[in-house]
Coordinates of C-alpha atoms in Angstrom, one line a residue:
X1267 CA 107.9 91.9 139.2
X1268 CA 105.3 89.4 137.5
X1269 CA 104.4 92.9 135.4
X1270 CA 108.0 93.9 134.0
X1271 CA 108.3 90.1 132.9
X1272 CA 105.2 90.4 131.0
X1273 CA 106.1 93.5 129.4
X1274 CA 109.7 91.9 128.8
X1275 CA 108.2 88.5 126.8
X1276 CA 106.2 91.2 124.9
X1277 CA 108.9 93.4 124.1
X1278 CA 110.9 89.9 122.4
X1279 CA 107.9 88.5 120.3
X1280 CA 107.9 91.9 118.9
X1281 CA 111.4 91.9 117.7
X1282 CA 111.0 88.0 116.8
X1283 CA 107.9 88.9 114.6
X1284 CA 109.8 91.1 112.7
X1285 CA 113.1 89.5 112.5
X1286 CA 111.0 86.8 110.7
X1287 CA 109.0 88.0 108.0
X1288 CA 111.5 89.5 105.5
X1289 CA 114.1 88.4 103.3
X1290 CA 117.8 88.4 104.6
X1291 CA 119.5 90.9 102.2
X1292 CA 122.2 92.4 103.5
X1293 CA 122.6 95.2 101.0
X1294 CA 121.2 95.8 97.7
X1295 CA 123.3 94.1 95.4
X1296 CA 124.2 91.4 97.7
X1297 CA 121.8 87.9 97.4
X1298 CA 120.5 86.2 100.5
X1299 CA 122.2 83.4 101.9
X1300 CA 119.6 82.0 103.4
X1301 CA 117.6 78.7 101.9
X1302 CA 115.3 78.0 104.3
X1303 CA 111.7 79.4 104.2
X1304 CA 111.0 80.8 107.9
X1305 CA 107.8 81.4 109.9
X1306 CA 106.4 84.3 111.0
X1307 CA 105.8 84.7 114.3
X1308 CA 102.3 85.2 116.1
X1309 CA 100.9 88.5 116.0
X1310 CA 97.7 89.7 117.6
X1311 CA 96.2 92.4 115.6
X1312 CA 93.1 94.5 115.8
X1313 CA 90.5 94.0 113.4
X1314 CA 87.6 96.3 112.6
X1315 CA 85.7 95.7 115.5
X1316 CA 87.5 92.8 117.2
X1317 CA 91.2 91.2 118.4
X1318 CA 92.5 88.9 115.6
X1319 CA 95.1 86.7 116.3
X1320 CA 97.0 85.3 113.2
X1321 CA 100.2 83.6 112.7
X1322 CA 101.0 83.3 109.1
X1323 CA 102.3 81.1 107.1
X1324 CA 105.8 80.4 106.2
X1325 CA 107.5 82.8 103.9
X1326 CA 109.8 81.7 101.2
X1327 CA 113.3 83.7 100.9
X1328 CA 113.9 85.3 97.9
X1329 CA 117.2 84.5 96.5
X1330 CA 118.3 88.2 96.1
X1331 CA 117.0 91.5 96.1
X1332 CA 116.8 93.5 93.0
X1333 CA 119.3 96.2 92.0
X1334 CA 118.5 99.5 91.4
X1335 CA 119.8 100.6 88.0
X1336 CA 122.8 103.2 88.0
X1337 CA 122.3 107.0 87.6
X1338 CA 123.8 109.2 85.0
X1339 CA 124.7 112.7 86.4
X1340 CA 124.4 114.3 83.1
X1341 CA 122.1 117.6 83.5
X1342 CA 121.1 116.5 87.1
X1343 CA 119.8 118.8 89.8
X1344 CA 121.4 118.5 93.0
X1345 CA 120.3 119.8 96.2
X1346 CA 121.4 119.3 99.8
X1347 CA 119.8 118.4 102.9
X1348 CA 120.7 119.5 106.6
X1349 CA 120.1 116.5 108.6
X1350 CA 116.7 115.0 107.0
X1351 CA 115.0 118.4 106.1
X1352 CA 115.2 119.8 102.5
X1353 CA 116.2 122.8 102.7
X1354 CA 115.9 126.1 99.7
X1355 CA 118.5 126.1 97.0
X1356 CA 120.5 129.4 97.9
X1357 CA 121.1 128.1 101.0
X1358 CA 121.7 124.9 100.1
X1359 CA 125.5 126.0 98.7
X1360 CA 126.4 126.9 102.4
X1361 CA 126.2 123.1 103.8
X1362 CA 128.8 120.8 103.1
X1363 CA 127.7 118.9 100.2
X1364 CA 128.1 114.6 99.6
X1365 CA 125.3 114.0 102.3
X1366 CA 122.5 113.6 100.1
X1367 CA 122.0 114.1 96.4
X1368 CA 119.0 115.2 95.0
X1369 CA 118.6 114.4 91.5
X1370 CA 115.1 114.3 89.0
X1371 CA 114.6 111.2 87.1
X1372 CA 112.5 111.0 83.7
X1373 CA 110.4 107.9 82.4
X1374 CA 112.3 106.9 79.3
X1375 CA 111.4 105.3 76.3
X1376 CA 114.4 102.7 76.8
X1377 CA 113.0 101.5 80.1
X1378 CA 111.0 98.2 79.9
X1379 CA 107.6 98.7 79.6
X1380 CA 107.5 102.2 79.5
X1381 CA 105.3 102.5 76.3
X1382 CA 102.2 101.4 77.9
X1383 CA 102.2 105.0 80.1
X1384 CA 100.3 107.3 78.8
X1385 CA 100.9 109.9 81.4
X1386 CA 104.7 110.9 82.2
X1387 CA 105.9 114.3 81.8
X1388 CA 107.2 115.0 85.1
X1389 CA 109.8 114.0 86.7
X1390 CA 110.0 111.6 90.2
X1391 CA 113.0 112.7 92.4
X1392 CA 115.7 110.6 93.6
X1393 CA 117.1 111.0 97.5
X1394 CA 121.0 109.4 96.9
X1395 CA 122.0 108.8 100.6
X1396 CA 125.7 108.8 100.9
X1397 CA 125.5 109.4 104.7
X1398 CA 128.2 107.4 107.1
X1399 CA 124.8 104.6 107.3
X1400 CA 123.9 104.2 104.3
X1401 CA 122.9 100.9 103.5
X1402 CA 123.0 101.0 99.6
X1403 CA 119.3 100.1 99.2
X1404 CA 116.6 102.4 97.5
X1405 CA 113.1 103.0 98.7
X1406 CA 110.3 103.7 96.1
X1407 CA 107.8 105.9 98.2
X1408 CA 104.5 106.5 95.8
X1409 CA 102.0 109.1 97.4
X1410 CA 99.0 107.4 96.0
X1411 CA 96.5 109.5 93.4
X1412 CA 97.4 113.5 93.2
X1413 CA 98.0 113.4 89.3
X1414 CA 95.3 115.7 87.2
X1415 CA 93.5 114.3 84.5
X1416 CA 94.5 111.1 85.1
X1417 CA 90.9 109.5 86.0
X1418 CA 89.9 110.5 82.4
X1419 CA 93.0 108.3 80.8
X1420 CA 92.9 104.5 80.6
X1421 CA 96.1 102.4 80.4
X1422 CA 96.2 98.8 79.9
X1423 CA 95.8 96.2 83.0
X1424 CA 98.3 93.6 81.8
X1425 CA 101.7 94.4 79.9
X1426 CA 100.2 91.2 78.3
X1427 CA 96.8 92.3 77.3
X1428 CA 95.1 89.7 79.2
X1429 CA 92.2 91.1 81.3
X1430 CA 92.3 91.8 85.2
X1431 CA 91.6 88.5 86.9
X1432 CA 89.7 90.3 90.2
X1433 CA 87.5 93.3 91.2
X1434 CA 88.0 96.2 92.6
X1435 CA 87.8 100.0 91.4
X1436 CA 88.4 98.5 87.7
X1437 CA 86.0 95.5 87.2
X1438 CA 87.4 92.0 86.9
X1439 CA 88.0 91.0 82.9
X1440 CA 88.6 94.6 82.1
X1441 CA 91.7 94.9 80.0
X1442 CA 92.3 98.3 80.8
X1443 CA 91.9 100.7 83.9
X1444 CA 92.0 104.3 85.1
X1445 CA 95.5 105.9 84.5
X1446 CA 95.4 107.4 88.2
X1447 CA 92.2 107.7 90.2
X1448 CA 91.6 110.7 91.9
X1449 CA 91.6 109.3 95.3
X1450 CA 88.3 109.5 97.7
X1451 CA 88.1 112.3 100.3
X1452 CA 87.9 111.5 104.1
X1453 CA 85.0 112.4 106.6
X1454 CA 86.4 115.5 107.6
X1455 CA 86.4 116.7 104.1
X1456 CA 90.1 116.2 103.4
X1457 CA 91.2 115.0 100.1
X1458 CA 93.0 111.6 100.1
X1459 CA 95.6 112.9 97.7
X1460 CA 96.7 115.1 100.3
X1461 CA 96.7 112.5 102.7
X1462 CA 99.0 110.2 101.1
X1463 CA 101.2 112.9 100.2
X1464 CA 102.4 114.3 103.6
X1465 CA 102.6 110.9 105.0
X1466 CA 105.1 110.0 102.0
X1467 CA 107.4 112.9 103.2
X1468 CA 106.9 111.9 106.3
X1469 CA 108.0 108.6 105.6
X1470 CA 110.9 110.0 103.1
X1471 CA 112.7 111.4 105.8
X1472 CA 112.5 108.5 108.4
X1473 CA 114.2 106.5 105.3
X1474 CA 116.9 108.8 105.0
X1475 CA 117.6 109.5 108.4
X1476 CA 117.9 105.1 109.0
X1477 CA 120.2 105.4 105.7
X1478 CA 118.5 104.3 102.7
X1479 CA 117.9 106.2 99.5
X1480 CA 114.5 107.1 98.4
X1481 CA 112.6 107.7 95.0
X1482 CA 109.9 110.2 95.3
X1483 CA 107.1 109.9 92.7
X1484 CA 105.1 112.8 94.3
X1485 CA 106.1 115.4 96.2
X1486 CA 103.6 118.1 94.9
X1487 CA 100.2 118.2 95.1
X1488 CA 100.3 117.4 91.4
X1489 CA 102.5 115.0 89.3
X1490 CA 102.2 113.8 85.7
X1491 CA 103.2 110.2 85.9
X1492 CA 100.5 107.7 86.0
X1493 CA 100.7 104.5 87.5
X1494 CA 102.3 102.8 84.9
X1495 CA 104.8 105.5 84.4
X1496 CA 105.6 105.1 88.4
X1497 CA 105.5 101.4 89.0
X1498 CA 108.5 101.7 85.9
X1499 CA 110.3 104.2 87.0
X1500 CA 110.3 102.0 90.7
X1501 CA 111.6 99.2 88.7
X1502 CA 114.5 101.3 87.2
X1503 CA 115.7 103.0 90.2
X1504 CA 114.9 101.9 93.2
X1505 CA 114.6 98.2 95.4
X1506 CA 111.5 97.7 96.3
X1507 CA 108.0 100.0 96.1
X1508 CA 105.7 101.3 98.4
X1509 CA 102.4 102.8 97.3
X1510 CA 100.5 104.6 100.1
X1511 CA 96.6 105.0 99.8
X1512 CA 93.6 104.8 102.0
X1513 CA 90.2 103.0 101.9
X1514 CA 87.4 104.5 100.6
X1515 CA 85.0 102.3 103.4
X1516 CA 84.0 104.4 106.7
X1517 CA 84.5 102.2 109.6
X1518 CA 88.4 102.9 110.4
X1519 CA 88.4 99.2 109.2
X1520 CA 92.5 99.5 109.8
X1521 CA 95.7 98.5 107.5
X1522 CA 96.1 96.2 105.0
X1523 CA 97.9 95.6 102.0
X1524 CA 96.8 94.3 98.1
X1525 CA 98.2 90.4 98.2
X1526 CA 99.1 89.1 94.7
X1527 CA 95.9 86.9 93.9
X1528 CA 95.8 83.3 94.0
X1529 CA 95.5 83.0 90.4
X1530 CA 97.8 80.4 88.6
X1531 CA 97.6 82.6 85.4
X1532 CA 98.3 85.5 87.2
X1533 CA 101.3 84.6 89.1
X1534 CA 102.7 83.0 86.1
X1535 CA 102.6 86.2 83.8
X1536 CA 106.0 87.8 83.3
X1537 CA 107.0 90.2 85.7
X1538 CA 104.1 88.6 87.7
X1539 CA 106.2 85.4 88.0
X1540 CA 109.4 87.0 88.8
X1541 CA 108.4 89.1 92.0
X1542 CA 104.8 87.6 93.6
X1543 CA 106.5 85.9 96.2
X1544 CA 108.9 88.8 97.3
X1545 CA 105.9 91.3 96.8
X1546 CA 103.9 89.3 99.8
X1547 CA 107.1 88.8 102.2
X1548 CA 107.4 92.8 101.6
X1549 CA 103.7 93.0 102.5
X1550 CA 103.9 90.8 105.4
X1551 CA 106.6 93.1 106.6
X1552 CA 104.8 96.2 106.1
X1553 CA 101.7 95.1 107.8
X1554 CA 104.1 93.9 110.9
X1555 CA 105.8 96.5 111.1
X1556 CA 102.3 98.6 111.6
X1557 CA 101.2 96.2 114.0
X1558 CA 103.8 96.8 116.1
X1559 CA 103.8 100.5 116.6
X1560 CA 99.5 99.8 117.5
X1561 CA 98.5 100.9 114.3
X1562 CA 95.1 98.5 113.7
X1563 CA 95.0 95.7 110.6
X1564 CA 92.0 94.7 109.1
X1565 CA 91.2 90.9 109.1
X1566 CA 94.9 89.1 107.9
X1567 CA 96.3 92.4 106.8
X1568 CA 96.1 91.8 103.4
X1569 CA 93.7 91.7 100.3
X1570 CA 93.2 89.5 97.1
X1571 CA 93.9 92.8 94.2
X1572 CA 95.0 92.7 90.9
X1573 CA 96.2 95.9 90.1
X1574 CA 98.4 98.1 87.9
X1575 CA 100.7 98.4 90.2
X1576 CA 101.8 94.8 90.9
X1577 CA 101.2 93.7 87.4
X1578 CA 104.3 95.6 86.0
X1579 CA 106.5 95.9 89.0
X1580 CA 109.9 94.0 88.3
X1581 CA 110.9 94.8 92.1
X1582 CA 109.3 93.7 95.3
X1583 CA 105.7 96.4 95.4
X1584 CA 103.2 96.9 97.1
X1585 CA 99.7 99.2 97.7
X1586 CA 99.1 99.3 101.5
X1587 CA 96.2 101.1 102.5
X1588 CA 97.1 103.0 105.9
X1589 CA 93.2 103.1 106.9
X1590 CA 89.9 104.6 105.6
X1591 CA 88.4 107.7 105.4
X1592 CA 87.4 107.5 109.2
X1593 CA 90.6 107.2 110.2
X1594 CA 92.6 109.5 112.2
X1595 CA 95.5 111.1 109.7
X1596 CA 96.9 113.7 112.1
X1597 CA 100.4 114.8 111.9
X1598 CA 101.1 112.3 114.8
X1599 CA 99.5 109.1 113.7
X1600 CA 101.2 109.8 110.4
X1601 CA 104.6 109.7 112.1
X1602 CA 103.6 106.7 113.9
X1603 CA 102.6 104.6 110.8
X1604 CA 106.1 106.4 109.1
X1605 CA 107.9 104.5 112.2
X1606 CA 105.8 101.3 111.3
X1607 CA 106.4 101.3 107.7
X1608 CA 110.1 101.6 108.5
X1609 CA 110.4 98.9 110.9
X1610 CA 109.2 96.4 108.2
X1611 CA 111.3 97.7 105.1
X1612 CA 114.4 97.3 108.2
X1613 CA 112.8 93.4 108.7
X1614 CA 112.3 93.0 105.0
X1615 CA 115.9 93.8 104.3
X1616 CA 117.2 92.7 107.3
X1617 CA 118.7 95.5 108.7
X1618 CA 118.6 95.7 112.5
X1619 CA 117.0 99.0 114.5
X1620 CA 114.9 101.9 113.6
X1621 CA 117.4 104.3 112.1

């Protein structure tokens, strides 16, 4: 008896924890309602070599969620799906179609600030989920690094031209940065890129099977769309962005994601200023979410970073790194951090369940 009650209290600050840390959007063109900032819950996460117990701060709502822009079906590809597995074109024509749309999407020179990418001939592909659940809310999934040639190419830091404001792989007061880095390879000789890909069609799935539509940037082992050219094309499609990558350090030092900095400049610089606060609710989320499946965190679950990324997203964004490159990326811890990863963007939007 004195067991089950433990596991039963345990079983409610889970679900409290993540009913907490998100904003309250119902769909994604409806604002939240709500006008109160609200605590997150303690969690007890496991650092790199020790327990951590944290309880954050209080999170500030975000008075509505981003819309993604509209579509045009002119010269679109469409495929099908049979339940949440793509599935080869000529069969494709014998499943009832209207499930899922699959449609290629283009960086184009009338999207805001797409003339600072300097790499962006291919396309991303865009999941349209119009399944009995579908919630109306897009999911950016970015399979960190896999782009060739694009740790020769620089692109600017700032869509201002101000220089970066912290370290990191590009040094603080550079003004410009690697295009796309070619990702570090883990300890058993497997290639990051690789990595972060299958866990984003991992993810993918999940995300359509709970009913939301996703944007792919990557679903090859090469794309032609530098980070720039993906952070905009997150901002014109989709409502919110999730960059997956993993540490370069070697103790399986756990999750975390890259927190906007604590820089007044910083947070004040246009889209900066429009997004920071809804980027670290997402985070918070994310990291949560992880948590509660067992995945470890490293120290708060999040890191001070300026990067690319967050610097031109116009839509809530984020760069979580899933682990390092002694971590354990089998098929079924890469499933379990998909389940994580969900369970946030469910708490971030407020949508109840796993899918």
């Amino acid at each position: 008896m004195k067991r089950k009650l433990i596991l039963t209290l345990a079983a409610g600050l889970a679900a409290l924890t993540l009913a907490s840390c998100g904003s309250r959007a119902q769909t994604a063109d409806t604002p939240s309602d709500a006008s109160t900032a609200q605590s997150v819950a303690e969690i007890t996460v496991e650092a790199a070599d020790a327990s951590v117990s944290e309880t954050s701060a209080p999170l500030a709502t975000p008075t509505s969620v981003p819309s993604a822009t509209p579509i045009s079906t002119d010269s679109s590809v469409t495929d099908s799906f049979i339940g949440d597995t793509p599935v080869a074109e000529e069969a494709a024509q014998e499943l009832p179609e209207g499930t899922i749309d699959q449609r290629e999407v283009y960086l184009t020179e009338d999207l805001e600030f797409a003339d600072y990418s300097a790499i962006h001939s291919d396309p991303a592909i865009l999941y349209e989920n119009h399944k009995a659940n579908s919630n109306g809310i897009t999911v950016c999934v970015n399979a960190g690094h896999g782009t060739s040639g694009g740790e020769s190419v620089r692109t600017q830091c700032h869509p201002d031209g101000t220089p970066k404001v912290t370290g990191g792989s590009t040094a603080e007061g550079s003004t410009t940065a690697t295009a796309v880095a070619s990702g570090m390879t883990f300890q058993d000789g497997t290639e990051e890129r690789s990595v972060t890909l299958a866990a984003a069609l991992i993810l993918r799935d999940r995300l359509l099977d709970a009913g939301y539509s996703v944007l792919m940037i990557r679903e090859t082992d090469d794309v032609q769309l530098d980070n720039i050219a993906r952070t905009v094309l997150a901002n014109s499609y989709a409502n919110c962005h999730i960059a997956l990558h993993w540490d370069s350090t070697d103790y399986d030092k756990g999750a975390y994601y890259m927190k906007v900095p604590s820089v007044d400049s910083y947070k004040s610089m246009y889209p900066v200023s429009e997004t920071w606060e809804m980027s670290d609710q997402f985070g918070d989320c994310l990291v949560q979410g992880l948590a509660q499946v067992g995945r470890k965190v490293f120290d708060d679950g999040h890191l001070e970073m300026d990067l690319t990324q967050t610097s031109y997203s116009k839509v809530p964004s984020i760069d979580i790194e899933l682990g390092d490159r002694a971590s354990d990326h089998s098929d079924e811890t890469l499933r379990n951090i998909a389940e994580g990863l969900l369970m946030g963007v469910n708490a971030y939007f407020g949508i109840g369940g796993q899918g």
